Short mmCIF file of C-alpha atoms and ligand atoms in Angstrom, two decimals:
data_model
loop_
_atom_site.label_atom_id
_atom_site.label_comp_id
_atom_site.label_asym_id
_atom_site.label_seq_id
_atom_site.Cartn_x
_atom_site.Cartn_y
_atom_site.Cartn_z
CA MET A 278 -30.54 2.98 -9.99
CA SER A 279 -28.37 1.93 -7.58
CA ILE A 280 -28.34 -0.17 -4.38
CA ARG A 281 -28.22 1.19 -0.59
CA ILE A 282 -27.44 -0.38 2.73
CA LYS A 283 -30.36 -1.55 4.64
CA GLY A 284 -28.44 -3.94 7.54
CA THR A 285 -25.15 -5.29 8.33
CA GLY A 286 -23.70 -8.03 10.54
CA SER A 287 -20.38 -9.41 11.66
CA ALA A 288 -19.00 -12.77 12.75
CA LEU A 289 -15.80 -13.20 14.30
CA PRO A 290 -14.34 -16.88 15.46
CA LEU A 291 -14.27 -16.82 19.61
CA LYS A 292 -10.56 -17.42 19.86
CA THR A 293 -8.37 -13.92 19.97
CA VAL A 294 -4.91 -14.95 19.20
CA THR A 295 -2.13 -12.20 20.45
CA ASN A 296 1.27 -11.17 18.96
CA ASN A 297 2.87 -13.06 22.20
CA GLU A 298 0.95 -15.53 21.45
CA LEU A 299 2.56 -16.06 17.83
CA SER A 300 6.01 -15.46 19.30
CA ARG A 301 5.59 -18.69 20.91
CA PHE A 302 5.92 -20.75 17.52
CA VAL A 303 7.36 -18.63 15.11
CA ASP A 304 10.80 -15.99 15.70
CA THR A 305 8.61 -12.66 16.36
CA THR A 306 7.81 -9.73 18.67
CA ASP A 307 4.74 -7.90 19.58
CA GLU A 308 7.14 -4.99 18.98
CA TRP A 309 7.81 -5.95 15.22
CA ILE A 310 4.54 -6.63 14.18
CA ILE A 311 2.75 -3.44 15.63
CA GLU A 312 5.77 -1.28 14.20
CA ARG A 313 5.55 -3.18 10.57
CA THR A 314 1.62 -4.04 10.50
CA GLY A 315 -0.27 -2.18 13.46
CA ILE A 316 -1.59 -5.33 14.36
CA GLU A 317 -1.70 -6.10 17.86
CA SER A 318 -4.02 -9.44 17.62
CA ARG A 319 -6.30 -11.63 15.61
CA HIS A 320 -9.39 -13.79 15.69
CA ILE A 321 -8.50 -17.64 14.32
CA ALA A 322 -10.91 -20.28 13.96
CA THR A 323 -10.75 -23.21 16.16
CA GLY A 324 -13.75 -25.27 14.47
CA GLU A 325 -15.79 -22.23 13.00
CA THR A 326 -15.83 -22.99 9.35
CA VAL A 327 -16.21 -20.25 6.17
CA ASP A 328 -20.12 -21.13 6.10
CA MET A 329 -20.48 -20.94 10.00
CA LEU A 330 -19.10 -17.20 9.79
CA ALA A 331 -20.79 -16.18 6.62
CA GLY A 332 -24.30 -17.73 7.58
CA GLU A 333 -23.84 -16.03 11.54
CA ALA A 334 -23.06 -12.26 9.75
CA ALA A 335 -25.50 -13.10 7.06
CA TRP A 336 -28.35 -13.67 9.93
CA LYS A 337 -27.02 -10.67 11.48
CA ALA A 338 -27.57 -7.83 8.34
CA LEU A 339 -31.01 -9.52 8.01
CA LEU A 340 -32.27 -8.96 11.59
CA ASP A 341 -30.61 -5.24 11.64
CA ALA A 342 -32.59 -5.22 8.28
CA GLY A 343 -35.69 -6.28 9.48
CA VAL A 344 -35.80 -8.66 6.65
CA ASP A 345 -37.45 -11.91 6.36
CA ALA A 346 -34.64 -14.30 4.69
CA ASP A 347 -37.47 -15.52 2.05
CA LYS A 348 -37.56 -11.97 0.64
CA ILE A 349 -33.81 -11.99 -0.30
CA ASP A 350 -33.14 -12.27 -4.31
CA LEU A 351 -29.58 -12.51 -4.64
CA ILE A 352 -26.53 -13.95 -1.90
CA ILE A 353 -23.02 -13.40 -3.15
CA VAL A 354 -20.19 -14.38 -1.24
CA ALA A 355 -16.65 -13.45 -1.70
CA THR A 356 -14.06 -16.15 -0.21
CA CYS A 357 -10.77 -17.11 -1.33
CA SER A 358 -10.27 -19.72 1.68
CA ALA A 359 -13.66 -21.94 1.77
CA GLU A 360 -12.66 -25.52 3.05
CA GLN A 361 -15.16 -27.12 0.79
CA ALA A 362 -14.91 -26.86 -3.13
CA LEU A 363 -18.22 -27.23 -3.63
CA PRO A 364 -21.24 -26.50 -3.16
CA CYS A 365 -20.56 -22.95 -2.84
CA ILE A 366 -20.35 -21.17 0.64
CA ALA A 367 -23.45 -18.71 -1.16
CA CYS A 368 -25.74 -22.00 -1.05
CA GLN A 369 -24.82 -23.01 2.53
CA VAL A 370 -25.52 -19.50 3.40
CA GLN A 371 -28.80 -19.75 1.83
CA LYS A 372 -29.41 -22.77 3.63
CA HIS A 373 -28.17 -21.83 7.20
CA ILE A 374 -30.68 -18.50 6.62
CA GLY A 375 -33.11 -20.30 4.86
CA ALA A 376 -33.57 -17.61 1.73
CA VAL A 377 -35.53 -20.21 -0.04
CA ASN A 378 -36.03 -17.66 -2.87
CA ALA A 379 -32.24 -16.50 -3.54
CA VAL A 380 -30.01 -17.18 -6.15
CA ALA A 381 -26.72 -17.80 -4.47
CA PHE A 382 -22.71 -18.03 -5.87
CA ASP A 383 -19.59 -17.15 -4.54
CA ILE A 384 -16.88 -14.87 -6.01
CA ASN A 385 -12.97 -15.21 -5.61
CA ALA A 386 -11.26 -11.90 -6.30
CA ALA A 387 -9.30 -12.05 -2.98
CA CYS A 388 -9.14 -9.24 -0.63
CA ALA A 389 -10.87 -6.73 -3.27
CA GLY A 390 -14.06 -9.85 -3.50
CA PHE A 391 -16.28 -7.89 -1.12
CA LEU A 392 -16.25 -5.26 -3.60
CA PHE A 393 -16.00 -7.19 -6.77
CA ALA A 394 -19.24 -8.89 -5.40
CA MET A 395 -20.97 -5.46 -4.52
CA ASN A 396 -20.42 -4.23 -7.85
CA THR A 397 -21.91 -7.42 -9.46
CA ALA A 398 -25.24 -6.79 -7.31
CA ASP A 399 -25.13 -3.56 -8.21
CA ALA A 400 -24.94 -4.77 -11.74
CA TYR A 401 -27.84 -7.32 -11.48
CA ILE A 402 -30.05 -4.91 -9.26
CA SER A 403 -29.57 -1.92 -11.61
CA GLY A 404 -30.31 -3.72 -14.75
CA GLY A 405 -33.58 -4.80 -12.86
CA ILE A 406 -33.17 -8.37 -12.58
CA TYR A 407 -33.43 -8.35 -8.82
CA ASN A 408 -34.26 -5.90 -5.93
CA ASN A 409 -32.02 -7.03 -3.46
CA ALA A 410 -28.84 -8.82 -2.37
CA LEU A 411 -26.97 -10.06 0.51
CA ILE A 412 -23.20 -9.86 0.01
CA ILE A 413 -20.88 -11.38 2.28
CA GLY A 414 -17.16 -11.48 2.69
CA ALA A 415 -15.80 -15.17 4.65
CA GLU A 416 -12.94 -15.88 5.44
CA VAL A 417 -10.83 -18.51 7.54
CA LEU A 418 -7.45 -17.90 6.15
CA SER A 419 -5.55 -19.36 9.29
CA ASN A 420 -6.23 -22.56 6.94
CA ILE A 421 -4.06 -21.65 4.33
CA VAL A 422 -1.25 -19.42 5.78
CA ASN A 423 1.86 -21.19 6.27
CA TRP A 424 2.17 -20.99 10.63
CA SER A 425 5.94 -21.46 10.34
CA ASP A 426 6.46 -18.53 8.12
CA ARG A 427 6.61 -15.52 9.98
CA THR A 428 6.59 -12.77 7.18
CA THR A 429 3.02 -14.27 6.37
CA CYS A 430 1.09 -15.97 9.34
CA ILE A 431 1.28 -12.78 11.42
CA LEU A 432 -0.67 -10.72 8.99
CA PHE A 433 -3.82 -12.65 8.97
CA GLY A 434 -7.06 -13.29 10.48
CA ASP A 435 -10.32 -15.23 10.36
CA GLY A 436 -14.00 -13.44 10.13
CA ALA A 437 -17.03 -12.40 8.43
CA GLY A 438 -19.00 -9.50 7.34
CA ALA A 439 -22.29 -9.08 5.64
CA VAL A 440 -24.54 -6.27 4.18
CA TYR A 441 -28.07 -6.47 3.39
CA PHE A 442 -28.58 -3.80 -0.21
CA GLU A 443 -31.88 -2.90 -1.45
CA LYS A 444 -32.59 -1.01 -4.93
CA ASP A 445 -32.19 2.89 -4.64
CA ASP A 446 -31.54 5.75 -6.31
CA ARG A 447 -28.43 7.56 -4.73
CA PRO A 448 -25.15 7.86 -6.87
CA LEU A 449 -23.14 4.51 -6.58
CA LYS A 450 -20.16 4.46 -8.63
CA PHE A 451 -17.10 1.88 -8.97
CA ILE A 452 -13.72 1.03 -10.31
CA GLN A 453 -12.66 -2.21 -10.46
CA LYS A 454 -9.20 -3.55 -12.48
CA SER A 455 -7.52 -6.70 -12.40
CA ASN A 456 -3.76 -7.28 -13.40
CA GLY A 457 -3.47 -11.08 -13.54
CA PHE A 458 0.01 -10.48 -14.90
CA LYS A 459 1.17 -10.12 -11.51
CA ASP A 460 0.16 -13.11 -10.26
CA ASP A 461 3.45 -14.51 -8.80
CA VAL A 462 3.57 -11.42 -6.17
CA LEU A 463 0.83 -13.06 -3.60
CA PHE A 464 -0.95 -16.68 -4.05
CA CYS A 465 -1.66 -20.19 -2.58
CA TRP A 466 -1.95 -23.09 -4.54
CA GLN A 467 -4.76 -24.54 -1.65
CA ARG A 468 -5.42 -27.82 -2.93
CA ASP A 469 -3.56 -31.57 -3.56
CA SER A 470 -4.23 -33.21 -6.87
CA VAL A 471 -5.94 -36.45 -6.81
CA SER A 472 -5.87 -37.17 -10.18
CA VAL A 473 -4.47 -40.63 -11.05
CA PHE A 474 -3.01 -38.13 -14.74
CA TYR A 475 -1.20 -35.79 -12.56
CA ARG A 476 2.62 -35.51 -12.74
CA GLY A 477 3.02 -31.96 -11.48
CA VAL A 478 4.72 -30.99 -8.36
CA GLN A 479 2.80 -29.86 -5.53
CA THR A 480 4.17 -26.66 -4.04
CA TYR A 481 2.71 -23.37 -2.38
CA LYS A 482 0.25 -24.81 -1.08
CA TYR A 483 0.18 -21.94 1.67
CA VAL A 484 -0.61 -18.15 1.04
CA THR A 485 2.78 -17.00 -0.70
CA MET A 486 3.57 -13.41 -0.53
CA ASP A 487 6.47 -10.65 -1.95
CA GLY A 488 5.80 -8.34 1.08
CA ARG A 489 7.61 -5.56 -0.22
CA GLU A 490 6.21 -5.73 -3.64
CA VAL A 491 2.30 -6.03 -2.29
CA PHE A 492 3.15 -3.17 -0.27
CA ARG A 493 4.50 -1.06 -2.72
CA PHE A 494 1.44 -1.79 -5.22
CA ALA A 495 -1.40 -1.21 -2.73
CA THR A 496 0.15 2.14 -1.98
CA ARG A 497 0.11 3.46 -5.44
CA VAL A 498 -2.92 1.70 -6.66
CA VAL A 499 -5.19 2.07 -4.25
CA SER A 500 -4.65 6.35 -3.92
CA GLU A 501 -4.74 6.29 -8.20
CA THR A 502 -7.75 4.35 -8.08
CA ILE A 503 -9.93 6.76 -5.67
CA ASN A 504 -8.16 9.90 -7.55
CA GLU A 505 -9.77 8.64 -10.82
CA LEU A 506 -13.45 7.87 -9.60
CA LEU A 507 -13.40 10.90 -7.91
CA SER A 508 -11.83 12.96 -10.54
CA ASN A 509 -14.60 11.19 -12.94
CA GLU A 510 -17.06 12.90 -10.65
CA GLY A 511 -15.63 16.19 -10.52
CA LEU A 512 -14.72 15.45 -6.90
CA THR A 513 -11.75 15.47 -4.68
CA ALA A 514 -10.87 13.89 -1.27
CA ASP A 515 -11.80 16.69 0.43
CA ASP A 516 -15.61 15.84 -0.66
CA ILE A 517 -15.47 12.64 1.12
CA ASP A 518 -16.80 11.91 4.30
CA LEU A 519 -15.34 8.53 5.47
CA PHE A 520 -12.66 6.19 3.62
CA ILE A 521 -13.26 2.65 4.44
CA LEU A 522 -10.41 0.76 3.06
CA HIS A 523 -9.18 -2.85 2.87
CA GLN A 524 -7.29 -3.67 6.20
CA ALA A 525 -4.35 -5.01 5.21
CA ASN A 526 -1.83 -3.07 7.40
CA LEU A 527 -1.83 -0.03 9.15
CA ARG A 528 1.24 1.49 7.68
CA ILE A 529 -0.50 0.87 4.20
CA ILE A 530 -3.42 3.02 5.24
CA GLU A 531 -1.61 5.68 6.55
CA SER A 532 0.51 5.89 3.11
CA ILE A 533 -2.96 5.86 1.54
CA SER A 534 -4.38 8.85 3.75
CA LYS A 535 -0.93 10.97 3.16
CA ARG A 536 -1.00 10.14 -0.67
CA LEU A 537 -4.62 11.76 -0.87
CA GLY A 538 -3.90 14.10 1.75
CA VAL A 539 -6.76 13.16 3.75
CA ASP A 540 -6.19 13.34 7.56
CA MET A 541 -6.30 9.21 9.40
CA SER A 542 -9.21 10.17 11.29
CA LYS A 543 -11.16 9.94 8.00
CA PHE A 544 -10.08 6.56 7.93
CA PRO A 545 -11.72 4.42 10.48
CA THR A 546 -9.38 0.90 11.29
CA ASN A 547 -9.61 -2.68 13.08
CA VAL A 548 -6.63 -4.06 11.68
CA GLU A 549 -5.23 -3.62 15.05
CA ARG A 550 -7.71 -6.05 16.60
CA LEU A 551 -8.95 -8.32 13.47
CA GLY A 552 -5.62 -8.84 11.28
CA ASN A 553 -6.33 -8.70 7.18
CA THR A 554 -9.19 -11.10 7.17
CA SER A 555 -9.21 -10.42 2.92
CA SER A 556 -12.84 -9.94 1.44
CA ALA A 557 -14.42 -9.49 5.30
CA SER A 558 -12.44 -6.70 5.99
CA ILE A 559 -14.34 -4.31 4.27
CA PRO A 560 -17.54 -5.34 5.37
CA LEU A 561 -16.70 -5.98 8.90
CA LEU A 562 -15.60 -2.70 9.01
CA VAL A 563 -18.64 -0.96 7.49
CA ASP A 564 -20.72 -3.01 10.30
CA GLU A 565 -18.38 -1.40 12.96
CA VAL A 566 -18.64 2.15 11.87
CA ARG A 567 -22.41 1.92 11.10
CA LYS A 568 -22.94 0.54 14.52
CA GLU A 569 -21.07 3.29 15.98
CA GLY A 570 -23.23 5.64 13.96
CA ARG A 571 -20.71 7.15 12.06
CA LEU A 572 -22.67 6.30 8.68
CA LYS A 573 -24.71 9.36 8.58
CA GLU A 574 -27.44 10.27 5.54
CA GLY A 575 -26.11 12.42 2.75
CA MET A 576 -22.52 11.74 3.64
CA ARG A 577 -20.45 10.37 0.91
CA ILE A 578 -17.96 7.99 1.56
CA VAL A 579 -14.92 5.46 -0.77
CA LEU A 580 -14.60 1.87 -0.01
CA SER A 581 -11.43 0.58 -1.96
CA GLY A 582 -10.05 -2.87 -1.72
CA PHE A 583 -6.74 -4.72 -2.72
CA GLY A 584 -5.46 -8.02 -3.45
CA ALA A 585 -4.19 -11.07 -5.03
CA GLY A 586 -4.95 -11.59 -8.68
CA LEU A 587 -3.76 -8.20 -8.45
CA THR A 588 -7.08 -7.14 -8.49
CA TYR A 589 -8.51 -4.19 -6.90
CA SER A 590 -11.32 -1.95 -6.72
CA ALA A 591 -13.34 1.33 -5.54
CA CYS A 592 -16.65 2.38 -5.11
CA LEU A 593 -18.08 5.85 -4.33
CA MET A 594 -21.26 5.87 -2.32
CA GLU A 595 -23.95 8.12 -1.01
CA LEU A 596 -25.53 7.36 2.00
N1 COA B 664 9.17 -10.81 12.76
C1 COA B 664 10.31 -10.22 12.82
N2 COA B 664 10.94 -9.89 11.81
C2 COA B 664 10.54 -10.54 10.89
C3 COA B 664 9.33 -10.86 10.58
C4 COA B 664 8.62 -11.22 11.74
N3 COA B 664 6.89 -11.11 11.36
N4 COA B 664 8.87 -10.82 9.20
C5 COA B 664 9.65 -10.60 8.52
N5 COA B 664 10.59 -10.17 9.50
C6 COA B 664 11.91 -9.42 9.11
C7 COA B 664 12.68 -10.35 7.66
O1 COA B 664 13.03 -11.33 8.20
C8 COA B 664 13.74 -9.21 7.36
O2 COA B 664 14.99 -9.79 8.00
P1 COA B 664 16.23 -9.30 7.80
O3 COA B 664 16.31 -7.69 7.12
O4 COA B 664 17.36 -9.95 8.38
O5 COA B 664 16.21 -10.10 6.08
C9 COA B 664 12.87 -8.02 8.02
O6 COA B 664 12.34 -8.38 9.42
C10 COA B 664 12.70 -6.89 6.77
O7 COA B 664 12.11 -7.74 6.29
P2 COA B 664 10.67 -7.20 5.42
O8 COA B 664 10.25 -8.15 4.49
O9 COA B 664 11.77 -6.01 4.13
O10 COA B 664 10.14 -6.37 6.06
P3 COA B 664 8.73 -4.76 5.86
O11 COA B 664 9.09 -3.67 6.34
O12 COA B 664 8.58 -4.86 4.38
O13 COA B 664 7.06 -5.80 6.57
C11 COA B 664 5.50 -6.71 5.68
C12 COA B 664 6.97 -6.83 5.95
C13 COA B 664 4.97 -8.25 4.93
C14 COA B 664 4.78 -6.42 6.90
C15 COA B 664 5.37 -5.57 4.35
O14 COA B 664 5.94 -5.78 3.78
C16 COA B 664 3.68 -5.54 4.00
O15 COA B 664 2.68 -5.28 4.88
N6 COA B 664 3.73 -6.17 3.32
C17 COA B 664 2.09 -6.03 2.51
C18 COA B 664 1.63 -7.37 2.94
C19 COA B 664 0.15 -7.15 2.44
O16 COA B 664 -0.64 -6.52 3.26
N7 COA B 664 -0.40 -8.66 1.83
C20 COA B 664 -1.75 -8.42 1.73
C21 COA B 664 -2.22 -7.51 1.02
S1 COA B 664 -4.27 -8.04 0.47
#
């Protein structure tokens, strides 16, 4: 038993911010950002919240699938930038779309979150507990980046993507891994303590990153994990029609394509227009390529994400 894509949807904040706009308040240039990251612009929230974007993407995915909200069994939202601690965003989505019969909860595995959520849904559905799931990646990272740090604020964007899955019997395989010992290369201590007993010092309230280390980690583990996943199934990278990777940086994607020995034409990208939207990047790209008609019956695709934790995952899916 496994799960199959039945509908997809996206939501982006209205405001687009170009590199030139960023260069007005941090010491950077359009040329530097494009050369080092491939990013030209990103959508930034000016009032949109994680639950609003998640709800809109979810609603569009259901519309696309032609499914009524009261038929949904499970809603999982992957996010690391929710404005609210309680209740979880998935419960907010349940309310927004009227999914009265769904069980709803959030997962935080940073930029690998969507795949961790998808793997969780697959386990529930393959275990016979639920028949379908609405999986959403949603972020307003602009709330947690330091807008005076040119090394990080240029990278991220806001948005949400949703995929509605139903039970199926086509092959679906996952590898997911975590390395909490590397928690110091990418982190954010988001909240101020309000405890009267708290005596610690509140620092690192923004996304803090060792960019070079993350770059090295991503290029190595993603290609290794994809190769491991494929060799487990007796496949090679040549057997795959499309690689839908977390959109962190165009150079990372190009390096992975080189390491796998696969032409970049099999790696669709939207990082140029959306920046790194963390857990939203994979479902946003899935929605985009699906609407472009690039996902066809019988294709084999690989999805792969990596992020803070460190966490990383790869998924092999037959359409
Ligand atoms: N504009 C202009 N100059 C910048 C800059 C910016 N936005 N950000 C950094 N610089 C400068 C640095 O200060 C440094 O200057 P120096 O040589 O005078 O010290 C120089 O550019 C090179 O910095 P470096 O950090 O070595 O650049 P890089 O080639 O490693 O690129 C990243 C930086 C962040 C783009 C790159 O490391 C990266 O993409 N890492 C992965 C990040 C990521 O994807 N994170 C999310 C994972 S989910």
